[in-house]
Short mmCIF file of C-alpha atoms in Angstrom, two decimals:
data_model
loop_
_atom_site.label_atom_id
_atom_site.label_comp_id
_atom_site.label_asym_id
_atom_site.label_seq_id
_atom_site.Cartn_x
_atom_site.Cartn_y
_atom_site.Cartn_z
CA UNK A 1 0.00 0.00 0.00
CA UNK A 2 2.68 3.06 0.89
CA UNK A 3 4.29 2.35 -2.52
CA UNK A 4 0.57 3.30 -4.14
CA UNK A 5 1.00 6.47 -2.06
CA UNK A 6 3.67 6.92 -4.02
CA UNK A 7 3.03 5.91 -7.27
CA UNK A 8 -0.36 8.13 -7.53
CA UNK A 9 1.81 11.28 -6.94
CA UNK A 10 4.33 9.56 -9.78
CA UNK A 11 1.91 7.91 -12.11
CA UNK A 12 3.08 10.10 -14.96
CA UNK A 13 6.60 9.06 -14.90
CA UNK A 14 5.74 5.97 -16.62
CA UNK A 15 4.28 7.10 -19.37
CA UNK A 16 6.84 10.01 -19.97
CA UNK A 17 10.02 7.66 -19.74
CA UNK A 18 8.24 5.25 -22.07
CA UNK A 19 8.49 7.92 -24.53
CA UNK A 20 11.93 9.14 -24.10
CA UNK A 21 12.92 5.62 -24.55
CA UNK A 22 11.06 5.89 -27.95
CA UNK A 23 12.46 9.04 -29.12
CA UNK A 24 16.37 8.08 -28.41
CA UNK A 25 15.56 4.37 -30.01
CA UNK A 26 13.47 5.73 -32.58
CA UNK A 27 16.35 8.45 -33.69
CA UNK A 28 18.81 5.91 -35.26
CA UNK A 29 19.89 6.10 -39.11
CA UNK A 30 18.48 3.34 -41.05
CA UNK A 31 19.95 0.14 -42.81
CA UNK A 32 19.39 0.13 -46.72
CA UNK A 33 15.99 0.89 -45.99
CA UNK A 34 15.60 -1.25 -42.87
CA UNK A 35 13.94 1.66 -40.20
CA UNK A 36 14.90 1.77 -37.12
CA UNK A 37 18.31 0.25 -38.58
CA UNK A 38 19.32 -1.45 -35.22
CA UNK A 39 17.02 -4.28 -35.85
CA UNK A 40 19.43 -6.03 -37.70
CA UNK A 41 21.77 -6.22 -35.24
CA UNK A 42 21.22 -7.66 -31.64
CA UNK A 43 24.36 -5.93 -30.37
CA UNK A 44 23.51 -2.45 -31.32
CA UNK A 45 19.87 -2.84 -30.43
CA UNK A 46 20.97 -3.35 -27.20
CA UNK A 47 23.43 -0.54 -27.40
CA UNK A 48 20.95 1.51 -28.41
CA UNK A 49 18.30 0.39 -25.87
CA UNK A 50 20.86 1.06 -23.37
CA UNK A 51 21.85 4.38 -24.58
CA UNK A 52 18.19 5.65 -23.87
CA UNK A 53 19.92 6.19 -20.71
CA UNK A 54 21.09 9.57 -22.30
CA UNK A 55 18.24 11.10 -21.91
CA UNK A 56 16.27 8.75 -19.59
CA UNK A 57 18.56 9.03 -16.22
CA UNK A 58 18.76 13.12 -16.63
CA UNK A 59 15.17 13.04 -16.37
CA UNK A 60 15.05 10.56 -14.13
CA UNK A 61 17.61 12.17 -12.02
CA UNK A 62 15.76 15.62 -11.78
CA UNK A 63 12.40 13.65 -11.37
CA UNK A 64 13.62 12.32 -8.05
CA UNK A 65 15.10 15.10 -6.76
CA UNK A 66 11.61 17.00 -7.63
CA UNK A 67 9.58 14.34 -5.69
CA UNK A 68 12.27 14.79 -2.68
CA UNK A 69 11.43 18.19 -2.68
CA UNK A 70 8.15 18.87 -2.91
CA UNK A 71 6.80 15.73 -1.46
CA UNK A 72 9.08 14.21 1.17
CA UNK A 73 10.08 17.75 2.14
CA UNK A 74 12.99 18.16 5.15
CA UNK A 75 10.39 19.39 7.94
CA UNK A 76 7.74 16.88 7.19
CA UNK A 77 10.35 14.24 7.09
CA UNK A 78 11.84 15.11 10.89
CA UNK A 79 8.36 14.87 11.95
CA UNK A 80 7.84 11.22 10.24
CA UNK A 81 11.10 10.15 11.43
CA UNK A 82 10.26 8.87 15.26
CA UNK A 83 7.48 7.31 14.11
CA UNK A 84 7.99 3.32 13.67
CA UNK A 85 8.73 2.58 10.15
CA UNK A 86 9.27 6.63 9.36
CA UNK A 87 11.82 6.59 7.55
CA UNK A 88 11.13 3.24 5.04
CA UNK A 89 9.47 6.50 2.38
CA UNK A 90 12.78 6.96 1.07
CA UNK A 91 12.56 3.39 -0.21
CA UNK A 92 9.40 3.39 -0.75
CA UNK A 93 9.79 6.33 -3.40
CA UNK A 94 13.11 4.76 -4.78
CA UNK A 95 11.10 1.49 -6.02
CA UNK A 96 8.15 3.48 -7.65
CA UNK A 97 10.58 6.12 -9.25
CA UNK A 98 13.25 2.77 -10.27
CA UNK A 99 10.74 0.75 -10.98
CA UNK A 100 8.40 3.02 -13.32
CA UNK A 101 11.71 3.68 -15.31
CA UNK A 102 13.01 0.09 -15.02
CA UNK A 103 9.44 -0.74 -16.75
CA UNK A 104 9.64 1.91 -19.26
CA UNK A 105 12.97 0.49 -20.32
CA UNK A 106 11.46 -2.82 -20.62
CA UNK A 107 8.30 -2.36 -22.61
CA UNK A 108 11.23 -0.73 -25.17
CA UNK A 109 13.36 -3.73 -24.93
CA UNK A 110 10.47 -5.85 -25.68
CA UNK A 111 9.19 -3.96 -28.84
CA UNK A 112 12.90 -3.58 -29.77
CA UNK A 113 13.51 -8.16 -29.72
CA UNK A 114 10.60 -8.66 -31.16
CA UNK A 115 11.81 -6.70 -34.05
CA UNK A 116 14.93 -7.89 -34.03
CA UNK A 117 13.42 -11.88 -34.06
CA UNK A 118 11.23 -10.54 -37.02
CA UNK A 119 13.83 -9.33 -39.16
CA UNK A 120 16.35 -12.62 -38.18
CA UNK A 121 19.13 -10.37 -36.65
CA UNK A 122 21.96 -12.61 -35.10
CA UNK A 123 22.39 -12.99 -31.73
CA UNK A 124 26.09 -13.58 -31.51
CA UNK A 125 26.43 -9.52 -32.05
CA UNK A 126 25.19 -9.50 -28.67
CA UNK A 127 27.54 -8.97 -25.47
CA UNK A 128 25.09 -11.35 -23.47
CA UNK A 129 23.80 -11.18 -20.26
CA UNK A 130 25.69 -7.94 -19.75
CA UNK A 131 24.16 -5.74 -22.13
CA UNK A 132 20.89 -6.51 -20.20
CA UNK A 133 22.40 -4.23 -17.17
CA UNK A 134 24.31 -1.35 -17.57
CA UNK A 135 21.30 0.87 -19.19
CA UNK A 136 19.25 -0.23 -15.24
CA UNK A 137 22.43 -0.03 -13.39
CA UNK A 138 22.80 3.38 -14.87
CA UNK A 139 19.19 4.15 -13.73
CA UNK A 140 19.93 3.25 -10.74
CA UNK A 141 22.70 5.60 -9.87
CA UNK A 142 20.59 8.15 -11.64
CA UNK A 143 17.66 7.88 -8.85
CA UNK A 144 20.10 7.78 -5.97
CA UNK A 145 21.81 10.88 -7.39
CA UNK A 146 18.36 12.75 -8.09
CA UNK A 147 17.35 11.34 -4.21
CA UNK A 148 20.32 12.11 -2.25
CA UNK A 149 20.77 15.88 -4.35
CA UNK A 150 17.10 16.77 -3.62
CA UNK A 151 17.66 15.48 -0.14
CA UNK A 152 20.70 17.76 0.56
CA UNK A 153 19.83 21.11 -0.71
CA UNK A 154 16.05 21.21 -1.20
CA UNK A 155 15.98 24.11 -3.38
CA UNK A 156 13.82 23.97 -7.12
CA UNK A 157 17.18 24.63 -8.41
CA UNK A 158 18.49 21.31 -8.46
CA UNK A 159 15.96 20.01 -10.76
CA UNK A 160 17.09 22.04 -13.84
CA UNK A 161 21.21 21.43 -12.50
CA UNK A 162 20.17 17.70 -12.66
CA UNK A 163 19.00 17.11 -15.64
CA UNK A 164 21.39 19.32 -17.73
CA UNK A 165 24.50 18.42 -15.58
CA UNK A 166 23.73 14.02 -15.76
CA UNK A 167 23.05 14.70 -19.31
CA UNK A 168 26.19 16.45 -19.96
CA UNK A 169 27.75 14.38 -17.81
CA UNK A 170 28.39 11.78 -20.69
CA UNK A 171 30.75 14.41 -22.23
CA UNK A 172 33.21 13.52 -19.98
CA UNK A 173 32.16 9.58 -20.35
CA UNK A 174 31.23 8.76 -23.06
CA UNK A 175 33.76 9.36 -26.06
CA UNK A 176 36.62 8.71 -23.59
CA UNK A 177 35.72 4.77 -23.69
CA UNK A 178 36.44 4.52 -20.17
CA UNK A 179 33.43 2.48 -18.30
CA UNK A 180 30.53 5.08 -18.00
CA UNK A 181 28.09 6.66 -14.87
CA UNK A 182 24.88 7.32 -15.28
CA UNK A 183 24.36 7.16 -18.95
CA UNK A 184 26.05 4.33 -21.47
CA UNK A 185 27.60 4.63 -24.80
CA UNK A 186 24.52 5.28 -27.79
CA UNK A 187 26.37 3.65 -30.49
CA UNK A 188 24.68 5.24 -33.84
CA UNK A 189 26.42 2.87 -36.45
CA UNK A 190 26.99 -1.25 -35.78
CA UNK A 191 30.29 -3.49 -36.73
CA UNK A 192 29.27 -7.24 -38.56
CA UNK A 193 32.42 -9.08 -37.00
CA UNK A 194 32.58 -7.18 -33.30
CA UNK A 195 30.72 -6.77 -30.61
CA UNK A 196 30.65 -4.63 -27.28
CA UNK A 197 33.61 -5.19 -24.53
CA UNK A 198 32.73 -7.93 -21.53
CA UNK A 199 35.15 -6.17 -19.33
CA UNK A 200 34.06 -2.88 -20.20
CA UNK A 201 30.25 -4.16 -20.10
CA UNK A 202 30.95 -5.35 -16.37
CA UNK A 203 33.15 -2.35 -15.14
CA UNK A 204 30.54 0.14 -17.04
CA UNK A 205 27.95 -1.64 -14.28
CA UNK A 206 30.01 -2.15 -11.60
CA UNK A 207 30.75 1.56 -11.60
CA UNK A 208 27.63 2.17 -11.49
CA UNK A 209 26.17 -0.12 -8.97
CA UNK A 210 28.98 0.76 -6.15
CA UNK A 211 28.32 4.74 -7.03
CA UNK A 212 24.20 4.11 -7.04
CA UNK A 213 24.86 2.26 -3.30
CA UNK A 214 27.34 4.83 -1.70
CA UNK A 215 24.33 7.61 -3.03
CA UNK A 216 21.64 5.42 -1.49
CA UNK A 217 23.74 4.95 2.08
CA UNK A 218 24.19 8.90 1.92
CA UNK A 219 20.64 9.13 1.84
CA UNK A 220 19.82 7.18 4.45
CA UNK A 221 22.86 9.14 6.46
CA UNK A 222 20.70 12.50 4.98
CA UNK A 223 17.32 11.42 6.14
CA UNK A 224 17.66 10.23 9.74
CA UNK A 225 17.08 12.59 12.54
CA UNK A 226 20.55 15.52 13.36
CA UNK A 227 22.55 14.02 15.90
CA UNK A 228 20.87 10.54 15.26
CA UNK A 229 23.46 10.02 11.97
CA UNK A 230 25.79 7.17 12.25
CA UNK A 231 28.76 7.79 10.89
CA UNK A 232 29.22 3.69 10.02
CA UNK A 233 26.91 4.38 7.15
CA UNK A 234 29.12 7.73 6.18
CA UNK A 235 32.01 4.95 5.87
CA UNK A 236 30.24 2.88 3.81
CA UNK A 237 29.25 5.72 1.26
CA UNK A 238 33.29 6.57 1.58
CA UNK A 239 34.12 2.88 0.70
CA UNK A 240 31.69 2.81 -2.49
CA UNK A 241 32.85 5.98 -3.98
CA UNK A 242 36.41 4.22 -3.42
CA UNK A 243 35.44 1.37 -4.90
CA UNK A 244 34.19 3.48 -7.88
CA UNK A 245 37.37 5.29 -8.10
CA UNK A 246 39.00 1.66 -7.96
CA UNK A 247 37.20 0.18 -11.09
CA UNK A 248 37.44 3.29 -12.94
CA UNK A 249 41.37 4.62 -12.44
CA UNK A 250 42.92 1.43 -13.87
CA UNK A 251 41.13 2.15 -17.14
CA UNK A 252 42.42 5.36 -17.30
CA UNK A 253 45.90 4.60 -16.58
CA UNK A 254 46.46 1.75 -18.64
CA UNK A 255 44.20 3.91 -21.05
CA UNK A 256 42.49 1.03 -22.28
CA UNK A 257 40.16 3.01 -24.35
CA UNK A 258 38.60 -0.34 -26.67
CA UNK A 259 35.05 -0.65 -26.07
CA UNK A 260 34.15 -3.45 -28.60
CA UNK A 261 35.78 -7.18 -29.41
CA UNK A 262 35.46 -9.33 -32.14
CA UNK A 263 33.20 -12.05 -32.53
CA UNK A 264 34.80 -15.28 -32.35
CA UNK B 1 12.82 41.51 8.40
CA UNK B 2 16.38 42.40 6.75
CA UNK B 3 16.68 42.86 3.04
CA UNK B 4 19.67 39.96 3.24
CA UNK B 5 17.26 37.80 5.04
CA UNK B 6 14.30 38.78 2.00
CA UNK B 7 16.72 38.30 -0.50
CA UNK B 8 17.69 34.70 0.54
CA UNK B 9 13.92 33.67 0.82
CA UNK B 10 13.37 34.84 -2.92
CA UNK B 11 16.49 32.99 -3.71
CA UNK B 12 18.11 36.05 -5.39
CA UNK B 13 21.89 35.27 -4.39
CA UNK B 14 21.03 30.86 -5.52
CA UNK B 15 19.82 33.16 -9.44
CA UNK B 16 22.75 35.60 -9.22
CA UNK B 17 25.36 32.72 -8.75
CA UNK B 18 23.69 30.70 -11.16
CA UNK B 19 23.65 33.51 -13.75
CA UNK B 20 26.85 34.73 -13.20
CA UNK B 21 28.21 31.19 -13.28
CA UNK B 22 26.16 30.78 -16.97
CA UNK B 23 28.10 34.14 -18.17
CA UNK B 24 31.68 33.11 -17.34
CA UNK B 25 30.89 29.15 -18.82
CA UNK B 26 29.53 31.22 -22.03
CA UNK B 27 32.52 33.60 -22.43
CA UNK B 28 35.00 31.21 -21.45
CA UNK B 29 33.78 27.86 -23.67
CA UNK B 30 30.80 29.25 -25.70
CA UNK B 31 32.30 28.01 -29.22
CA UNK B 32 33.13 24.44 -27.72
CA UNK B 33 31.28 21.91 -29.34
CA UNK B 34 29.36 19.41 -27.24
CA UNK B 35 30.13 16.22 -29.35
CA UNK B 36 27.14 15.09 -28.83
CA UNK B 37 25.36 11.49 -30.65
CA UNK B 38 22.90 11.33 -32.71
CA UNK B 39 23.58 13.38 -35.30
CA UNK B 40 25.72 16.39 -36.77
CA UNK B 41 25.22 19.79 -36.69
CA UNK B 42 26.54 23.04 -34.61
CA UNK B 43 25.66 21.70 -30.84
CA UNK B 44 27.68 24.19 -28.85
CA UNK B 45 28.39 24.78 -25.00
CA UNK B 46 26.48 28.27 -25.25
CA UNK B 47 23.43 26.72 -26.89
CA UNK B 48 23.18 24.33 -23.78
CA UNK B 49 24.15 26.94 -21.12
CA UNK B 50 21.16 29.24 -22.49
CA UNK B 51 18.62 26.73 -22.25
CA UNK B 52 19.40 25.70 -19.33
CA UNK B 53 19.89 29.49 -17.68
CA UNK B 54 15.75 30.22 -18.27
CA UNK B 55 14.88 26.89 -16.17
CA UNK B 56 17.12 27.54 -13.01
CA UNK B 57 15.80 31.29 -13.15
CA UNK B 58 12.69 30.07 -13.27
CA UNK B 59 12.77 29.26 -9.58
CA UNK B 60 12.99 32.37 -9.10
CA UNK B 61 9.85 33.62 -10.36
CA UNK B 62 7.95 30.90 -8.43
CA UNK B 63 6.63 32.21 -5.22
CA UNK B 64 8.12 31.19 -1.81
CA UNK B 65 4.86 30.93 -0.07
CA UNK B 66 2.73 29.53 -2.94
CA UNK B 67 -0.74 29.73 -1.35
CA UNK B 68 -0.35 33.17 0.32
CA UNK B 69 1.54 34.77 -2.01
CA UNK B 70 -1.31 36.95 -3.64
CA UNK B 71 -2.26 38.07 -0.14
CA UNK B 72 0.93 39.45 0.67
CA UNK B 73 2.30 43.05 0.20
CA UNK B 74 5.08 42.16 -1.07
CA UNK B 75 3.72 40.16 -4.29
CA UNK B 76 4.02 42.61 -6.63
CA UNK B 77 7.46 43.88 -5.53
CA UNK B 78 8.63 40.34 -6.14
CA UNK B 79 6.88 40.28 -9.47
CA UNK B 80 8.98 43.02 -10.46
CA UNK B 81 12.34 42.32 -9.05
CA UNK B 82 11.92 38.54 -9.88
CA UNK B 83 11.69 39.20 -13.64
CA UNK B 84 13.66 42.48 -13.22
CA UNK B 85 16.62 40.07 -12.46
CA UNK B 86 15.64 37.51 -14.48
CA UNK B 87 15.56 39.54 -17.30
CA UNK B 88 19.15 41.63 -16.48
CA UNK B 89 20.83 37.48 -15.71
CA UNK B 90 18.90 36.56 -19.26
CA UNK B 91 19.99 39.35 -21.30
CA UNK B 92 23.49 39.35 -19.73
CA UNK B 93 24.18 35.89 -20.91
CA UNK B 94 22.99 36.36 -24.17
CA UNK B 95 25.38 39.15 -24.70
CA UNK B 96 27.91 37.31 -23.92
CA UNK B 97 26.79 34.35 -26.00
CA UNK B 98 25.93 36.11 -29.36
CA UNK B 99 27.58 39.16 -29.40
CA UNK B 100 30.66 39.77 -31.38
CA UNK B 101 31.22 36.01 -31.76
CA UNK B 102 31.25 35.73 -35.43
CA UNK B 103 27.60 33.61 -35.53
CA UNK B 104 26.38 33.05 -38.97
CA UNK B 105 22.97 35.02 -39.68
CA UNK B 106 20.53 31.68 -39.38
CA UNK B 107 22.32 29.51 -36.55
CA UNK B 108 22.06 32.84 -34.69
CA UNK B 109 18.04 32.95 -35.63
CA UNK B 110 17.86 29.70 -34.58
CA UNK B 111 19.50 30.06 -31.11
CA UNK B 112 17.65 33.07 -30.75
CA UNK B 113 14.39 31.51 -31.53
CA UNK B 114 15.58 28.01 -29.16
CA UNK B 115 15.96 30.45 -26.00
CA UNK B 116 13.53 32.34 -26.25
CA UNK B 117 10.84 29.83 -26.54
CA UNK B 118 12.05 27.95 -23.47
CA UNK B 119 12.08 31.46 -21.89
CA UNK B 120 8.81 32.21 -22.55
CA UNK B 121 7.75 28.43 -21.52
CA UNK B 122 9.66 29.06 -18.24
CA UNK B 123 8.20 32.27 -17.77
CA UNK B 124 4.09 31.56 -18.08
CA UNK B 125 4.36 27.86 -17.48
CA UNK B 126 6.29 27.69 -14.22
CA UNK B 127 4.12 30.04 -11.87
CA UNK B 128 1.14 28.44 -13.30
CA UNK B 129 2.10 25.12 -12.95
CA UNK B 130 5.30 24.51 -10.54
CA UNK B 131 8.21 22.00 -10.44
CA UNK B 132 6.96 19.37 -12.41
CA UNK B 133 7.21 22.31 -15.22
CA UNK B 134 10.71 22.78 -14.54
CA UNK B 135 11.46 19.23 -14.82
CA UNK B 136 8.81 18.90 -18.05
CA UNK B 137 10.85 21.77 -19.83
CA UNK B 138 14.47 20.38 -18.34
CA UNK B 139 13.24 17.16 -20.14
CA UNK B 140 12.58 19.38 -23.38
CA UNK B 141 15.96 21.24 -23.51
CA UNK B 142 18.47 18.03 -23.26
CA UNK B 143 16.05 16.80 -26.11
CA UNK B 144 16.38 19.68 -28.03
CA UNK B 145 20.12 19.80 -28.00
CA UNK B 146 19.93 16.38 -29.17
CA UNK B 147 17.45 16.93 -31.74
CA UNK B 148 17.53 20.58 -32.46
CA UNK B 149 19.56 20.87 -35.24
CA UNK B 150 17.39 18.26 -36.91
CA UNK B 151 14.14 19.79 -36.39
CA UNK B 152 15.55 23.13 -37.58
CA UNK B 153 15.76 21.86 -41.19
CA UNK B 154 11.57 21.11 -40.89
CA UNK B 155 11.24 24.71 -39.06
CA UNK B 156 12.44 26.51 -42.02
CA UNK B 157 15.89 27.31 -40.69
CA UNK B 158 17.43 25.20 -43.72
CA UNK B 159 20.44 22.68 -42.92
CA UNK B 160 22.51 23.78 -40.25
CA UNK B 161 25.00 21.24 -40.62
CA UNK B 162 26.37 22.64 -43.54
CA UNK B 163 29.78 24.94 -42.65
CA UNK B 164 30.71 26.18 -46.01
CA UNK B 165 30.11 29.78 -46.46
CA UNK B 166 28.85 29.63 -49.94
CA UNK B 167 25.98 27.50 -49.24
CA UNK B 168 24.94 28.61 -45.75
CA UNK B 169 21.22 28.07 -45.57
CA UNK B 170 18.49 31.58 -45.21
CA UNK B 171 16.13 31.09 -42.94
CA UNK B 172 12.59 31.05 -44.45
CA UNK B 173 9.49 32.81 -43.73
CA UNK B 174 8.26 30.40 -41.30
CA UNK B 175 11.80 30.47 -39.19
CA UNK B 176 10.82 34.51 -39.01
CA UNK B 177 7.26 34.00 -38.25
CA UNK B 178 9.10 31.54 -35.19
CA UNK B 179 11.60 33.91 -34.08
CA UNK B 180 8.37 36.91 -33.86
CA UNK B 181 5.85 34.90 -32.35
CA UNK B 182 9.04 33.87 -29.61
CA UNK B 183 9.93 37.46 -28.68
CA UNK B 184 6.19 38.08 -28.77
CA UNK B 185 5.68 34.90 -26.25
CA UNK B 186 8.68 36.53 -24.03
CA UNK B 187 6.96 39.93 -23.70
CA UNK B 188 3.58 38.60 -23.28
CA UNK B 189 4.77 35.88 -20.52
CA UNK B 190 6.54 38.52 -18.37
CA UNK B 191 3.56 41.05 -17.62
CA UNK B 192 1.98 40.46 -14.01
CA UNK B 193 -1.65 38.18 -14.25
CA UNK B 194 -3.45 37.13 -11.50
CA UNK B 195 -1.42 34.56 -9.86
CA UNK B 196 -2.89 31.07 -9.09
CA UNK B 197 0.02 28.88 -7.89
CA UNK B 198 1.02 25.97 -6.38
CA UNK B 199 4.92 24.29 -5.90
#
């Protein structure tokens, strides 16, 4: 029942990330006359269902953050807190917000296979299973950004910061072919004999996953009562951003910059 | 109450930060191209910082006290200094932007046309209708700098993508009619109506 509280205040975040999904996928040069062109390739349809991510976790991002602010406000929060179960909203409002985007990016996957099964596209251009998780795991960090941001400051401000700075923050991640945060490589053209990196695949959601977490223990740091913050869970958040830093740096220095492999 | 104290409530200092931060991004990388997927085209740093300068002002022209705003005295003085500023942060950055740097005639109509539509959205939509507008039109400007430059070929602002000087395209009656009916929005979306808002 709480999460219906939640999802009738958030009911239109289905709907509108079902349709960014569509726009990004739908926005892809054809294939001697094939439209969408990514249909005959498993690989890049993936790719490209992932790379929704570009526009989906900005919004996503600023979406939570709003609902932080205006619903789950700091002084009606204190008040909630001593109550017994008063602070499980935080979680509650993570699933609907994750899951209504999770969804979104599902119905698209869906549409997206059975296109690619109708026009015979082969499967062994696919980086399988992990091209099924970084576009989520990128979600995921999205929502605990937007959550723990909204939490901190509060101010209608963040929304707009959000959304422009997660979606710009692929300038500084996504031609560098190091693994990326918050939204994965779009890739607008497909190779016949390669496919995407595993290690890259795994570090891109690894990255993302330990980032997401260390967000998600900040926020439960953010919303407990003053003087009632451990500062156990502060380590923790310290540990995942270091564990971030640890998957990320040895791409950088070794500048392994190769983000596909061939088939085979 | 002290002005300071006012001034922090209205979020004046959060705008002028935010504005001032928006000038020095657009003087310092306003040519640098965003490299952005999905498509060619002139997709610049000062095309994103102007969209995005409208939406964070827009907080300021929301009220702090929503549903006794109208009753207050001081409603209509933060009418007028909340566009006032908006308007001096606005203009400000678009000097910086489009003056004296060298912008052919129709990518210039075009970012002209781009800002001030999300301006004028910013300005009569988010009073009305509160953060979920901010987010809504957040949602709209990423887009656009994806898809901008596309769409400007079916607006009548001709094919942007094209660099040579010889063959730069002239932006047709309808990209005029756009640009009008924008600074027309603008004018029309600043003047004080009767406010009915919520956050």
């Amino acid at each position: 029942m709480p999460l219906m509280i939640w999802w009738r205040k958030t009911w239109w975040l289905f709907p509108s990330a079902l349709a960014i999904m569509f726009l990004v996928m739908r926005n892809v040069q054809p294939v001697e006359g094939i439209n969408p062109g990514w249909s005959v390739n498993w690989g890049w349809m993936l790719g490209v269902w992932n790379g929704g991510t570009l526009l989906l976790s900005p919004f996503m991002a600023a979406c939570a953050a709003m609902v932080m602010i205006r619903d789950w406000p700091h002084g009606l929060r204190e008040q909630i807190a001593v109550l017994p179960r008063g602070r499980s909203s935080s979680r509650h409002i993570f699933a609907v917000l994750y899951l209504q985007g999770l969804a979104a990016m599902l119905t698209a996957i869906g549409v997206a296979a059975v296109l690619c099964a109708w026009r015979g596209a082969p499967i062994e251009s696919a980086t399988l299973p992990w091209q099924l998780f970084t576009g989520p795991a990128a979600l995921f960090a999205a929502v605990a950004l937007g959550m723990a941001v909204g939490t901190l400051f509060g101010n209608l401000i963040v929304i707009p910061l959000l959304g422009f700075g997660v979606f710009l923050a692929h300038q500084l991640f996504f031609w560098s072919g190091f693994p990326e945060l918050f939204t994965t490589e779009i890739p607008t053209w497909f190779y016949e004999d390669a496919r995407p990196k595993t290690t890259h695949l795994m570090a891109t959601v690894a990255l993302n996953l330990v980032v997401g977490t260390g967000l998600w223990i900040f926020l439960n740091w953010l919303t407990r009562l003053p003087r009632m913050r451990p500062a156990l869970l502060l380590v923790g958040c310290a540990l995942c951003l270091s564990a971030a830093l640890a998957i990320y740096l040895p791409w950088v220095i070794a500048g392994n910059m190769d983000t596909y492999e061939r088939i085979g | 109450m002290s002005l300071l104290r006012i001034a922090l409530i209205w979020r004046l200092p959060w705008a002028v930060l935010l504005g001032g931060c928006t000038i020095g991004v657009v003087l310092a990388l306003g040519d640098a191209s965003l490299q952005l997927p999905m498509g060619v085209g002139p997709r610049l740093v000062r095309q994103a910082a102007l969209l995005f300068l409208p939406l964070a002002l827009s907080v300021l022209v929301m009220p702090p006290v929503p549903d006794l705003h109208p009753s207050l005295l001081r409603a209509s003085t933060h009418h007028r200094i909340s566009r006032g500023l908006f308007w001096v942060l606005m203009g400000a950055a678009c000097a910086a932007g489009w003056l004296g740097a060298g912008i052919t005639g129709t990518l210039l109509m075009f970012e002209v046309t781009s800002t001030l539509v999300l301006t004028a959205a910013a300005l009569f939509l988010v009073p009305r209708l509160g953060g979920r507008m901010i987010l809504t039109l957040t949602a709209v400007g990423c887009a656009w700098l994806l898809y901008g430059v596309l769409a400007a070929k079916y607006l009548g602002f001709g094919d942007l993508t094209v660099t040579d000087d010889h063959y730069m395209p002239e932006g047709s009656t309808l990209a005029w009619i756009l640009l009008a009916t924008s600074v027309i929005a603008c004018l029309l979306a600043s003047v004080p109506t009767k406010p009915t808002h919520r956050t």
